[in-house]
C-alpha atoms as a PDB file:
ATOM      1  CA  MET A   1     119.568 100.363 123.015  1.00  0.00           C
ATOM      2  CA  ALA A   2     120.698  96.754 123.482  1.00  0.00           C
ATOM      3  CA  GLY A   3     118.168  94.171 122.354  1.00  0.00           C
ATOM      4  CA  GLU A   4     116.095  96.682 120.381  1.00  0.00           C
ATOM      5  CA  SER A   5     115.389  96.511 116.659  1.00  0.00           C
ATOM      6  CA  ILE A   6     113.233  98.458 114.216  1.00  0.00           C
ATOM      7  CA  LYS A   7     111.171  96.596 111.622  1.00  0.00           C
ATOM      8  CA  LEU A   8     109.269  97.762 108.556  1.00  0.00           C
ATOM      9  CA  GLY A   9     106.599  95.655 106.890  1.00  0.00           C
ATOM     10  CA  ILE A  10     105.111  96.611 103.522  1.00  0.00           C
ATOM     11  CA  SER A  11     102.097  95.189 101.708  1.00  0.00           C
ATOM     12  CA  ILE A  12     101.537  95.957  98.040  1.00  0.00           C
ATOM     13  CA  SER A  13      97.979  95.474  96.854  1.00  0.00           C
ATOM     14  CA  ARG A  14      96.499  96.452  93.518  1.00  0.00           C
ATOM     15  CA  ASP A  15      95.591  99.995  94.582  1.00  0.00           C
ATOM     16  CA  GLN A  16      97.366 100.657  97.881  1.00  0.00           C
ATOM     17  CA  ILE A  17     100.758 100.306  99.479  1.00  0.00           C
ATOM     18  CA  ARG A  18     100.732  99.979 103.251  1.00  0.00           C
ATOM     19  CA  PHE A  19     103.523 100.315 105.799  1.00  0.00           C
ATOM     20  CA  ILE A  20     103.856  99.296 109.440  1.00  0.00           C
ATOM     21  CA  GLU A  21     106.827 100.318 111.537  1.00  0.00           C
ATOM     22  CA  ALA A  22     107.449  98.483 114.789  1.00  0.00           C
ATOM     23  CA  GLU A  23     110.134  98.355 117.387  1.00  0.00           C
ATOM     24  CA  GLU A  24     110.948  95.059 119.036  1.00  0.00           C
ATOM     25  CA  TRP A  25     112.558  94.926 122.425  1.00  0.00           C
ATOM     26  CA  SER A  26     113.168  91.700 124.349  1.00  0.00           C
ATOM     27  CA  GLY A  27     110.766  89.876 122.048  1.00  0.00           C
ATOM     28  CA  LYS A  28     107.901  92.360 122.507  1.00  0.00           C
ATOM     29  CA  LEU A  29     106.492  94.416 119.625  1.00  0.00           C
ATOM     30  CA  ASN A  30     105.414  98.036 119.771  1.00  0.00           C
ATOM     31  CA  ILE A  31     103.686  99.463 116.676  1.00  0.00           C
ATOM     32  CA  ILE A  32     104.830 103.060 116.245  1.00  0.00           C
ATOM     33  CA  SER A  33     103.625 104.069 112.776  1.00  0.00           C
ATOM     34  CA  VAL A  34     101.005 102.972 110.226  1.00  0.00           C
ATOM     35  CA  VAL A  35     100.830 104.527 106.742  1.00  0.00           C
ATOM     36  CA  GLN A  36      98.670 103.940 103.669  1.00  0.00           C
ATOM     37  CA  ILE A  37      99.320 105.502 100.233  1.00  0.00           C
ATOM     38  CA  ALA A  38      97.383 105.116  96.981  1.00  0.00           C
ATOM     39  CA  MET A  39      99.259 103.525  94.084  1.00  0.00           C
ATOM     40  CA  PRO A  40     100.020 105.728  91.041  1.00  0.00           C
ATOM     41  CA  LYS A  41      98.789 102.834  88.868  1.00  0.00           C
ATOM     42  CA  SER A  42      97.224  99.434  89.545  1.00  0.00           C
ATOM     43  CA  PHE A  43      99.934  96.983  90.567  1.00  0.00           C
ATOM     44  CA  ASP A  44      99.254  93.952  88.393  1.00  0.00           C
ATOM     45  CA  PHE A  45     100.881  91.977  85.580  1.00  0.00           C
ATOM     46  CA  SER A  46     100.189  94.754  83.058  1.00  0.00           C
ATOM     47  CA  ILE A  47     102.920  96.971  84.544  1.00  0.00           C
ATOM     48  CA  ILE A  48     105.712  94.392  84.391  1.00  0.00           C
ATOM     49  CA  GLY A  49     108.360  95.651  82.000  1.00  0.00           C
ATOM     50  CA  ASP A  50     107.229  99.279  82.218  1.00  0.00           C
ATOM     51  CA  GLU A  51     110.510 100.764  83.407  1.00  0.00           C
ATOM     52  CA  ASN A  52     109.038 104.290  83.396  1.00  0.00           C
ATOM     53  CA  LEU A  53     106.847 103.422  86.380  1.00  0.00           C
ATOM     54  CA  ILE A  54     109.702 102.199  88.588  1.00  0.00           C
ATOM     55  CA  PRO A  55     110.864 105.720  89.654  1.00  0.00           C
ATOM     56  CA  GLN A  56     107.254 106.591  90.566  1.00  0.00           C
ATOM     57  CA  PHE A  57     106.925 103.570  92.848  1.00  0.00           C
ATOM     58  CA  SER A  58     110.399 104.186  94.314  1.00  0.00           C
ATOM     59  CA  SER A  59     109.590 107.832  95.005  1.00  0.00           C
ATOM     60  CA  LEU A  60     106.364 106.814  96.708  1.00  0.00           C
ATOM     61  CA  ILE A  61     108.297 104.493  99.037  1.00  0.00           C
ATOM     62  CA  ASP A  62     110.895 107.157  99.823  1.00  0.00           C
ATOM     63  CA  LYS A  63     108.175 109.688 100.595  1.00  0.00           C
ATOM     64  CA  ALA A  64     106.578 107.232 103.013  1.00  0.00           C
ATOM     65  CA  LEU A  65     109.928 106.867 104.799  1.00  0.00           C
ATOM     66  CA  GLU A  66     109.534 110.444 106.063  1.00  0.00           C
ATOM     67  CA  ASN A  67     107.061 108.967 108.574  1.00  0.00           C
ATOM     68  CA  PHE A  68     109.510 106.428 110.004  1.00  0.00           C
ATOM     69  CA  SER A  69     112.709 106.187 111.986  1.00  0.00           C
ATOM     70  CA  ASP A  70     115.863 107.063 110.057  1.00  0.00           C
ATOM     71  CA  LYS A  71     117.317 103.807 111.402  1.00  0.00           C
ATOM     72  CA  ILE A  72     115.191 101.814 108.941  1.00  0.00           C
ATOM     73  CA  SER A  73     117.184 100.512 105.988  1.00  0.00           C
ATOM     74  CA  THR A  74     115.417  97.259 105.059  1.00  0.00           C
ATOM     75  CA  ALA A  75     111.852  96.083 104.523  1.00  0.00           C
ATOM     76  CA  ARG A  76     109.916  92.858 104.157  1.00  0.00           C
ATOM     77  CA  VAL A  77     107.274  92.982 101.443  1.00  0.00           C
ATOM     78  CA  CYS A  78     104.185  90.936 100.613  1.00  0.00           C
ATOM     79  CA  ILE A  79     102.216  91.034  97.375  1.00  0.00           C
ATOM     80  CA  ASP A  80      98.747  89.980  96.271  1.00  0.00           C
ATOM     81  CA  ARG A  81      98.391  86.185  96.232  1.00  0.00           C
ATOM     82  CA  ARG A  82      96.752  86.464  92.804  1.00  0.00           C
ATOM     83  CA  LEU A  83     100.132  87.409  91.339  1.00  0.00           C
ATOM     84  CA  ALA A  84     101.332  83.847  91.939  1.00  0.00           C
ATOM     85  CA  LEU A  85     100.267  80.410  90.783  1.00  0.00           C
ATOM     86  CA  LYS A  86      99.302  78.563  93.957  1.00  0.00           C
ATOM     87  CA  LYS A  87      98.079  75.044  94.557  1.00  0.00           C
ATOM     88  CA  THR A  88      97.368  72.816  97.553  1.00  0.00           C
ATOM     89  CA  PHE A  89      97.288  69.038  97.712  1.00  0.00           C
ATOM     90  CA  ALA A  90      97.040  66.362 100.386  1.00  0.00           C
ATOM     91  CA  ALA A  91     100.083  64.142 100.961  1.00  0.00           C
ATOM     92  CA  ASP A  92     100.727  60.912 102.836  1.00  0.00           C
ATOM     93  CA  LYS A  93     102.350  61.557 106.181  1.00  0.00           C
ATOM     94  CA  ASN A  94     105.414  59.482 105.273  1.00  0.00           C
ATOM     95  CA  LEU A  95     106.008  61.204 101.917  1.00  0.00           C
ATOM     96  CA  SER A  96     109.563  62.540 101.621  1.00  0.00           C
ATOM     97  CA  ASP A  97     110.433  66.093 100.552  1.00  0.00           C
ATOM     98  CA  GLU A  98     112.064  64.647  97.439  1.00  0.00           C
ATOM     99  CA  ALA A  99     108.813  62.923  96.452  1.00  0.00           C
ATOM    100  CA  ILE A 100     106.886  66.114  97.178  1.00  0.00           C
ATOM    101  CA  ARG A 101     109.214  68.117  94.944  1.00  0.00           C
ATOM    102  CA  LYS A 102     108.732  65.627  92.112  1.00  0.00           C
ATOM    103  CA  HIS A 103     104.972  65.895  92.446  1.00  0.00           C
ATOM    104  CA  ILE A 104     105.160  69.704  92.465  1.00  0.00           C
ATOM    105  CA  GLU A 105     107.211  69.653  89.260  1.00  0.00           C
ATOM    106  CA  TRP A 106     104.574  67.428  87.671  1.00  0.00           C
ATOM    107  CA  GLU A 107     101.860  69.877  88.748  1.00  0.00           C
ATOM    108  CA  LEU A 108     103.870  72.750  87.300  1.00  0.00           C
ATOM    109  CA  GLU A 109     104.170  70.990  83.947  1.00  0.00           C
ATOM    110  CA  GLN A 110     100.376  70.934  83.736  1.00  0.00           C
ATOM    111  CA  ALA A 111      99.762  74.482  84.923  1.00  0.00           C
ATOM    112  CA  LEU A 112     102.512  76.880  83.834  1.00  0.00           C
ATOM    113  CA  ILE A 113     101.889  79.099  80.829  1.00  0.00           C
ATOM    114  CA  ALA A 114     105.587  79.955  80.394  1.00  0.00           C
ATOM    115  CA  PRO A 115     108.810  77.903  80.617  1.00  0.00           C
ATOM    116  CA  ARG A 116     109.573  76.494  84.080  1.00  0.00           C
ATOM    117  CA  ASP A 117     112.846  78.440  84.364  1.00  0.00           C
ATOM    118  CA  GLU A 118     110.884  81.714  84.300  1.00  0.00           C
ATOM    119  CA  TYR A 119     109.425  80.992  87.764  1.00  0.00           C
ATOM    120  CA  ASN A 120     110.612  80.945  91.349  1.00  0.00           C
ATOM    121  CA  VAL A 121     108.874  78.112  93.207  1.00  0.00           C
ATOM    122  CA  GLY A 122     108.588  77.493  96.921  1.00  0.00           C
ATOM    123  CA  PHE A 123     106.517  75.094  98.995  1.00  0.00           C
ATOM    124  CA  GLU A 124     105.438  74.439 102.569  1.00  0.00           C
ATOM    125  CA  HIS A 125     104.779  70.992 104.016  1.00  0.00           C
ATOM    126  CA  VAL A 126     102.173  71.295 106.790  1.00  0.00           C
ATOM    127  CA  SER A 127     101.910  68.412 109.235  1.00  0.00           C
ATOM    128  CA  LEU A 128      98.485  68.201 110.863  1.00  0.00           C
ATOM    129  CA  LYS A 129      98.544  65.892 113.885  1.00  0.00           C
ATOM    130  CA  SER A 130      94.782  65.383 114.021  1.00  0.00           C
ATOM    131  CA  SER A 131      94.342  64.382 110.364  1.00  0.00           C
ATOM    132  CA  LYS A 132      95.098  61.307 108.268  1.00  0.00           C
ATOM    133  CA  ASN A 133      97.079  63.327 105.673  1.00  0.00           C
ATOM    134  CA  ASP A 134      99.471  66.247 105.579  1.00  0.00           C
ATOM    135  CA  ILE A 135      99.019  69.315 103.381  1.00  0.00           C
ATOM    136  CA  VAL A 136     101.464  70.705 100.833  1.00  0.00           C
ATOM    137  CA  VAL A 137     101.017  74.159  99.333  1.00  0.00           C
ATOM    138  CA  PHE A 138     103.303  75.546  96.653  1.00  0.00           C
ATOM    139  CA  ALA A 139     103.514  78.917  94.934  1.00  0.00           C
ATOM    140  CA  ALA A 140     105.176  79.862  91.652  1.00  0.00           C
ATOM    141  CA  ILE A 141     106.012  83.527  91.034  1.00  0.00           C
ATOM    142  CA  ARG A 142     107.263  84.906  87.723  1.00  0.00           C
ATOM    143  CA  LYS A 143     110.927  85.906  87.980  1.00  0.00           C
ATOM    144  CA  ALA A 144     110.101  88.978  85.914  1.00  0.00           C
ATOM    145  CA  LEU A 145     107.749  90.139  88.676  1.00  0.00           C
ATOM    146  CA  VAL A 146     110.360  89.558  91.369  1.00  0.00           C
ATOM    147  CA  SER A 147     112.951  91.462  89.316  1.00  0.00           C
ATOM    148  CA  TYR A 148     110.522  94.334  88.824  1.00  0.00           C
ATOM    149  CA  ILE A 149     109.922  94.641  92.573  1.00  0.00           C
ATOM    150  CA  GLU A 150     113.660  94.408  93.225  1.00  0.00           C
ATOM    151  CA  GLY A 151     114.163  97.199  90.690  1.00  0.00           C
ATOM    152  CA  ILE A 152     111.737  99.433  92.567  1.00  0.00           C
ATOM    153  CA  PHE A 153     113.642  99.006  95.819  1.00  0.00           C
ATOM    154  CA  LYS A 154     117.057  99.439  94.209  1.00  0.00           C
ATOM    155  CA  LYS A 155     115.989 102.953  93.250  1.00  0.00           C
ATOM    156  CA  SER A 156     114.605 103.671  96.723  1.00  0.00           C
ATOM    157  CA  ARG A 157     116.425 104.206 100.014  1.00  0.00           C
ATOM    158  CA  LEU A 158     115.351 100.771 101.272  1.00  0.00           C
ATOM    159  CA  SER A 159     116.920  97.366 100.765  1.00  0.00           C
ATOM    160  CA  LEU A 160     114.468  94.560 100.026  1.00  0.00           C
ATOM    161  CA  GLU A 161     114.865  91.865 102.667  1.00  0.00           C
ATOM    162  CA  SER A 162     112.224  89.352 101.481  1.00  0.00           C
ATOM    163  CA  ILE A 163     109.077  88.894  99.370  1.00  0.00           C
ATOM    164  CA  ASP A 164     106.075  86.853 100.488  1.00  0.00           C
ATOM    165  CA  LEU A 165     102.427  86.409  99.499  1.00  0.00           C
ATOM    166  CA  ASP A 166      99.792  88.294 101.499  1.00  0.00           C
ATOM    167  CA  LEU A 167      98.061  84.969 102.167  1.00  0.00           C
ATOM    168  CA  PHE A 168     100.880  83.608 104.326  1.00  0.00           C
ATOM    169  CA  ALA A 169     101.594  86.969 105.958  1.00  0.00           C
ATOM    170  CA  SER A 170      97.926  87.161 106.992  1.00  0.00           C
ATOM    171  CA  ILE A 171      98.093  83.717 108.597  1.00  0.00           C
ATOM    172  CA  ARG A 172     101.042  84.848 110.732  1.00  0.00           C
ATOM    173  CA  ALA A 173      99.105  87.954 111.780  1.00  0.00           C
ATOM    174  CA  LEU A 174      96.029  85.884 112.649  1.00  0.00           C
ATOM    175  CA  ASP A 175      98.125  83.576 114.815  1.00  0.00           C
ATOM    176  CA  GLN A 176      99.618  86.578 116.621  1.00  0.00           C
ATOM    177  CA  ALA A 177      96.207  88.118 117.295  1.00  0.00           C
ATOM    178  CA  TYR A 178      94.220  84.961 118.117  1.00  0.00           C
ATOM    179  CA  SER A 179      96.762  82.314 119.100  1.00  0.00           C
ATOM    180  CA  ASP A 180      94.513  81.024 121.897  1.00  0.00           C
ATOM    181  CA  LYS A 181      91.380  80.841 119.702  1.00  0.00           C
ATOM    182  CA  LEU A 182      92.518  78.871 116.651  1.00  0.00           C
ATOM    183  CA  LYS A 183      91.935  75.353 117.954  1.00  0.00           C
ATOM    184  CA  GLY A 184      89.743  73.454 115.533  1.00  0.00           C
ATOM    185  CA  VAL A 185      88.752  74.715 112.077  1.00  0.00           C
ATOM    186  CA  SER A 186      88.917  78.422 111.236  1.00  0.00           C
ATOM    187  CA  ALA A 187      88.268  80.381 108.054  1.00  0.00           C
ATOM    188  CA  LEU A 188      89.785  83.688 107.020  1.00  0.00           C
ATOM    189  CA  VAL A 189      87.732  85.505 104.371  1.00  0.00           C
ATOM    190  CA  ASP A 190      89.626  88.346 102.702  1.00  0.00           C
ATOM    191  CA  LEU A 191      87.425  90.937 100.967  1.00  0.00           C
ATOM    192  CA  SER A 192      89.604  93.140  98.762  1.00  0.00           C
ATOM    193  CA  THR A 193      89.392  95.218  95.614  1.00  0.00           C
ATOM    194  CA  THR A 194      90.678  92.234  93.615  1.00  0.00           C
ATOM    195  CA  GLY A 195      88.061  89.780  94.892  1.00  0.00           C
ATOM    196  CA  ILE A 196      87.469  87.361  97.736  1.00  0.00           C
ATOM    197  CA  GLY A 197      90.143  85.139  99.241  1.00  0.00           C
ATOM    198  CA  TYR A 198      89.200  82.095 101.330  1.00  0.00           C
ATOM    199  CA  THR A 199      91.639  80.322 103.649  1.00  0.00           C
ATOM    200  CA  ILE A 200      90.894  77.368 105.930  1.00  0.00           C
ATOM    201  CA  LEU A 201      93.122  76.688 108.931  1.00  0.00           C
ATOM    202  CA  VAL A 202      93.208  73.573 111.097  1.00  0.00           C
ATOM    203  CA  ASP A 203      94.494  74.285 114.609  1.00  0.00           C
ATOM    204  CA  GLY A 204      95.945  77.515 113.224  1.00  0.00           C
ATOM    205  CA  LEU A 205      97.817  75.807 110.379  1.00  0.00           C
ATOM    206  CA  TYR A 206      97.183  76.279 106.669  1.00  0.00           C
ATOM    207  CA  ALA A 207      94.913  73.642 105.129  1.00  0.00           C
ATOM    208  CA  ILE A 208      93.581  75.073 101.845  1.00  0.00           C
ATOM    209  CA  SER A 209      92.801  78.365 100.119  1.00  0.00           C
ATOM    210  CA  THR A 210      91.160  79.704  96.989  1.00  0.00           C
ATOM    211  CA  GLU A 211      90.358  83.066  95.411  1.00  0.00           C
ATOM    212  CA  LYS A 212      87.401  84.386  93.442  1.00  0.00           C
ATOM    213  CA  SER A 213      87.717  87.604  91.453  1.00  0.00           C
ATOM    214  CA  LEU A 214      84.000  88.169  90.866  1.00  0.00           C
ATOM    215  CA  ALA A 215      80.910  87.166  92.795  1.00  0.00           C
ATOM    216  CA  SER A 216      79.063  86.208  89.614  1.00  0.00           C
ATOM    217  CA  ASP A 217      80.944  85.016  86.539  1.00  0.00           C
ATOM    218  CA  GLU A 218      77.716  84.984  84.579  1.00  0.00           C
ATOM    219  CA  ASN A 219      76.689  88.571  85.276  1.00  0.00           C
ATOM    220  CA  LYS A 220      80.179  89.965  85.963  1.00  0.00           C
ATOM    221  CA  VAL A 221      78.952  91.685  89.129  1.00  0.00           C
ATOM    222  CA  ALA A 222      81.666  92.748  91.569  1.00  0.00           C
ATOM    223  CA  PHE A 223      81.035  91.302  95.028  1.00  0.00           C
ATOM    224  CA  GLU A 224      81.086  94.743  96.642  1.00  0.00           C
ATOM    225  CA  ASP A 225      78.031  95.754  94.564  1.00  0.00           C
ATOM    226  CA  LEU A 226      75.934  92.794  95.734  1.00  0.00           C
ATOM    227  CA  PRO A 227      73.269  92.980  98.466  1.00  0.00           C
ATOM    228  CA  VAL A 228      74.851  91.831 101.729  1.00  0.00           C
ATOM    229  CA  GLY A 229      72.560  88.798 101.959  1.00  0.00           C
ATOM    230  CA  GLU A 230      73.591  87.569  98.528  1.00  0.00           C
ATOM    231  CA  LEU A 231      77.258  88.160  99.316  1.00  0.00           C
ATOM    232  CA  ALA A 232      76.925  86.175 102.567  1.00  0.00           C
ATOM    233  CA  SER A 233      75.307  83.322 100.638  1.00  0.00           C
ATOM    234  CA  ILE A 234      78.190  83.243  98.145  1.00  0.00           C
ATOM    235  CA  ILE A 235      80.795  83.232 100.920  1.00  0.00           C
ATOM    236  CA  ASN A 236      78.920  80.514 102.792  1.00  0.00           C
ATOM    237  CA  SER A 237      78.697  78.318  99.687  1.00  0.00           C
ATOM    238  CA  GLU A 238      82.418  78.629  98.975  1.00  0.00           C
ATOM    239  CA  LEU A 239      83.379  77.882 102.585  1.00  0.00           C
ATOM    240  CA  ASN A 240      81.135  74.816 102.620  1.00  0.00           C
ATOM    241  CA  GLN A 241      82.801  73.489  99.462  1.00  0.00           C
ATOM    242  CA  LEU A 242      86.266  73.873 100.995  1.00  0.00           C
ATOM    243  CA  VAL A 243      85.212  72.188 104.235  1.00  0.00           C
ATOM    244  CA  GLU A 244      83.583  69.363 102.273  1.00  0.00           C
ATOM    245  CA  TYR A 245      86.869  68.754 100.419  1.00  0.00           C
ATOM    246  CA  LEU A 246      88.843  68.776 103.669  1.00  0.00           C
ATOM    247  CA  GLU A 247      86.333  66.469 105.347  1.00  0.00           C
ATOM    248  CA  GLU A 248      87.394  63.753 102.928  1.00  0.00           C
ATOM    249  CA  GLU A 249      91.120  64.534 102.988  1.00  0.00           C
ATOM    250  CA  LEU A 250      91.657  65.474 106.645  1.00  0.00           C
ATOM    251  CA  ASN A 251      88.666  64.104 108.563  1.00  0.00           C
ATOM    252  CA  ILE A 252      87.423  67.534 109.649  1.00  0.00           C
ATOM    253  CA  SER A 253      83.800  68.645 109.795  1.00  0.00           C
ATOM    254  CA  ASN A 254      82.265  72.004 110.662  1.00  0.00           C
ATOM    255  CA  LEU A 255      83.824  75.445 110.886  1.00  0.00           C
ATOM    256  CA  ASP A 256      84.370  76.699 114.426  1.00  0.00           C
ATOM    257  CA  ARG A 257      85.027  80.353 113.580  1.00  0.00           C
ATOM    258  CA  ILE A 258      85.144  82.751 110.645  1.00  0.00           C
ATOM    259  CA  PHE A 259      87.284  85.888 110.483  1.00  0.00           C
ATOM    260  CA  ILE A 260      86.457  88.641 107.967  1.00  0.00           C
ATOM    261  CA  GLY A 261      89.387  90.739 106.776  1.00  0.00           C
ATOM    262  CA  GLY A 262      90.685  92.763 103.846  1.00  0.00           C
ATOM    263  CA  ASP A 263      90.177  96.222 102.316  1.00  0.00           C
ATOM    264  CA  LYS A 264      86.410  95.787 102.059  1.00  0.00           C
ATOM    265  CA  ALA A 265      85.698  94.110 105.396  1.00  0.00           C
ATOM    266  CA  GLY A 266      82.455  95.459 106.879  1.00  0.00           C
ATOM    267  CA  ARG A 267      80.361  94.605 109.911  1.00  0.00           C
ATOM    268  CA  SER A 268      77.160  94.239 107.877  1.00  0.00           C
ATOM    269  CA  ILE A 269      78.353  90.868 106.592  1.00  0.00           C
ATOM    270  CA  VAL A 270      78.956  89.447 110.086  1.00  0.00           C
ATOM    271  CA  SER A 271      75.337  88.875 111.161  1.00  0.00           C
ATOM    272  CA  GLU A 272      74.292  87.699 107.695  1.00  0.00           C
ATOM    273  CA  LEU A 273      77.050  85.111 107.555  1.00  0.00           C
ATOM    274  CA  HIS A 274      76.455  83.973 111.125  1.00  0.00           C
ATOM    275  CA  SER A 275      72.817  83.257 110.252  1.00  0.00           C
ATOM    276  CA  LEU A 276      74.103  80.772 107.654  1.00  0.00           C
ATOM    277  CA  GLN A 277      76.893  79.317 109.831  1.00  0.00           C
ATOM    278  CA  LEU A 278      75.159  78.987 113.196  1.00  0.00           C
ATOM    279  CA  SER A 279      77.830  76.701 114.660  1.00  0.00           C
ATOM    280  CA  ALA A 280      80.632  79.186 113.936  1.00  0.00           C
ATOM    281  CA  SER A 281      81.518  82.511 115.508  1.00  0.00           C
ATOM    282  CA  VAL A 282      81.921  85.302 112.920  1.00  0.00           C
ATOM    283  CA  ASP A 283      84.027  88.402 113.571  1.00  0.00           C
ATOM    284  CA  ILE A 284      85.874  91.194 111.801  1.00  0.00           C
ATOM    285  CA  VAL A 285      89.539  90.418 112.277  1.00  0.00           C
ATOM    286  CA  GLU A 286      91.467  92.711 114.640  1.00  0.00           C
ATOM    287  CA  PRO A 287      95.130  92.065 113.807  1.00  0.00           C
ATOM    288  CA  PHE A 288      96.506  94.384 116.504  1.00  0.00           C
ATOM    289  CA  ASN A 289      94.720  92.629 119.383  1.00  0.00           C
ATOM    290  CA  ASN A 290      97.816  91.465 121.250  1.00  0.00           C
ATOM    291  CA  VAL A 291     100.349  94.142 120.441  1.00  0.00           C
ATOM    292  CA  HIS A 292     101.254  97.432 122.088  1.00  0.00           C
ATOM    293  CA  ARG A 293     100.776 100.625 120.059  1.00  0.00           C
ATOM    294  CA  GLN A 294     102.164 104.157 120.337  1.00  0.00           C
ATOM    295  CA  LEU A 295     100.655 105.908 117.336  1.00  0.00           C
ATOM    296  CA  ASN A 296     100.148 109.479 116.197  1.00  0.00           C
ATOM    297  CA  ILE A 297      96.636 110.689 115.382  1.00  0.00           C
ATOM    298  CA  GLU A 298      96.824 109.809 111.670  1.00  0.00           C
ATOM    299  CA  SER A 299      98.072 106.288 112.325  1.00  0.00           C
ATOM    300  CA  GLN A 300      95.495 105.711 115.062  1.00  0.00           C
ATOM    301  CA  MET A 301      92.696 106.756 112.694  1.00  0.00           C
ATOM    302  CA  LEU A 302      93.883 104.233 110.100  1.00  0.00           C
ATOM    303  CA  VAL A 303      93.928 101.482 112.721  1.00  0.00           C
ATOM    304  CA  ASP A 304      90.497 102.470 114.052  1.00  0.00           C
ATOM    305  CA  GLU A 305      88.889 102.561 110.605  1.00  0.00           C
ATOM    306  CA  HIS A 306      90.878 100.086 108.501  1.00  0.00           C
ATOM    307  CA  ALA A 307      92.713  97.702 110.840  1.00  0.00           C
ATOM    308  CA  ALA A 308      91.637  94.600 108.878  1.00  0.00           C
ATOM    309  CA  SER A 309      93.251  95.919 105.692  1.00  0.00           C
ATOM    310  CA  PHE A 310      96.664  96.017 107.434  1.00  0.00           C
ATOM    311  CA  MET A 311      96.613  92.342 108.345  1.00  0.00           C
ATOM    312  CA  SER A 312      99.112  91.067 105.772  1.00  0.00           C
ATOM    313  CA  CYS A 313     101.306  94.112 106.295  1.00  0.00           C
ATOM    314  CA  PHE A 314     101.431  93.337 110.025  1.00  0.00           C
ATOM    315  CA  GLY A 315     102.354  89.742 109.192  1.00  0.00           C
ATOM    316  CA  MET A 316     105.514  90.963 107.462  1.00  0.00           C
ATOM    317  CA  ILE A 317     107.033  92.187 110.736  1.00  0.00           C
ATOM    318  CA  LEU A 318     106.382  88.897 112.545  1.00  0.00           C
END
């Protein structure tokens, strides 16, 4: 059909691989299949170089393709943000891209644990009209990791179109779902099996982010094992620190809204967090708010029960 295309987005987390198939016609998306499959082994740095695992991952992808249109030949993939070195800094509004690149290289010299030529590096320069500074965020990904992912897809029936971080894919999904509600300062809190991710947006644009693997470094207690009140207090403290930093750099103040997402998103945290952030609305993110869906029973159950965990995956088809 003229003007119609089929898209496949994939998100690879530590324990799960998720797929979203969508058809796009005249600029409108229709979600037609949602699939989630457990990983044969945790997807982290420990597997890089283990060539024996590649056929297992490739087979898993090919098996998932049985759920999708046979027209699909390519996929866009996002991976856990913790698999990259990421940093954000404020920049003068008149700073050139050349000057930004020089500063990024200086930052890399201080931070990289391996030679610079072993990394792919990309950056985004975010211009915030309402603030005194702009924001620059860069990410460095080990080439060995990229090659490993490429190797998985070379042995599958799919061609790899692009690789992104789940952080940026989630921002695209949030903008799609809440484009009319992102004015001001928003926070996206991602609760996953690998920890808690915090992202602050100003008028829907990236401002800063950070990740915490454990709720308590001293006691080594995983956040998901904490009482909900204590977890809310930890999230609130981290959000306040990020807003305090941005208050100085960007002249912003309070949070207007907080979205809870990720594998471990639960409604119990909403009221607890709202009691600590009275000026902000707090909601579980619903990434499929503004998109049409034609799903089978299995896909609909996944969306009903785990929609927030598909956020970054959805961002890869946008």
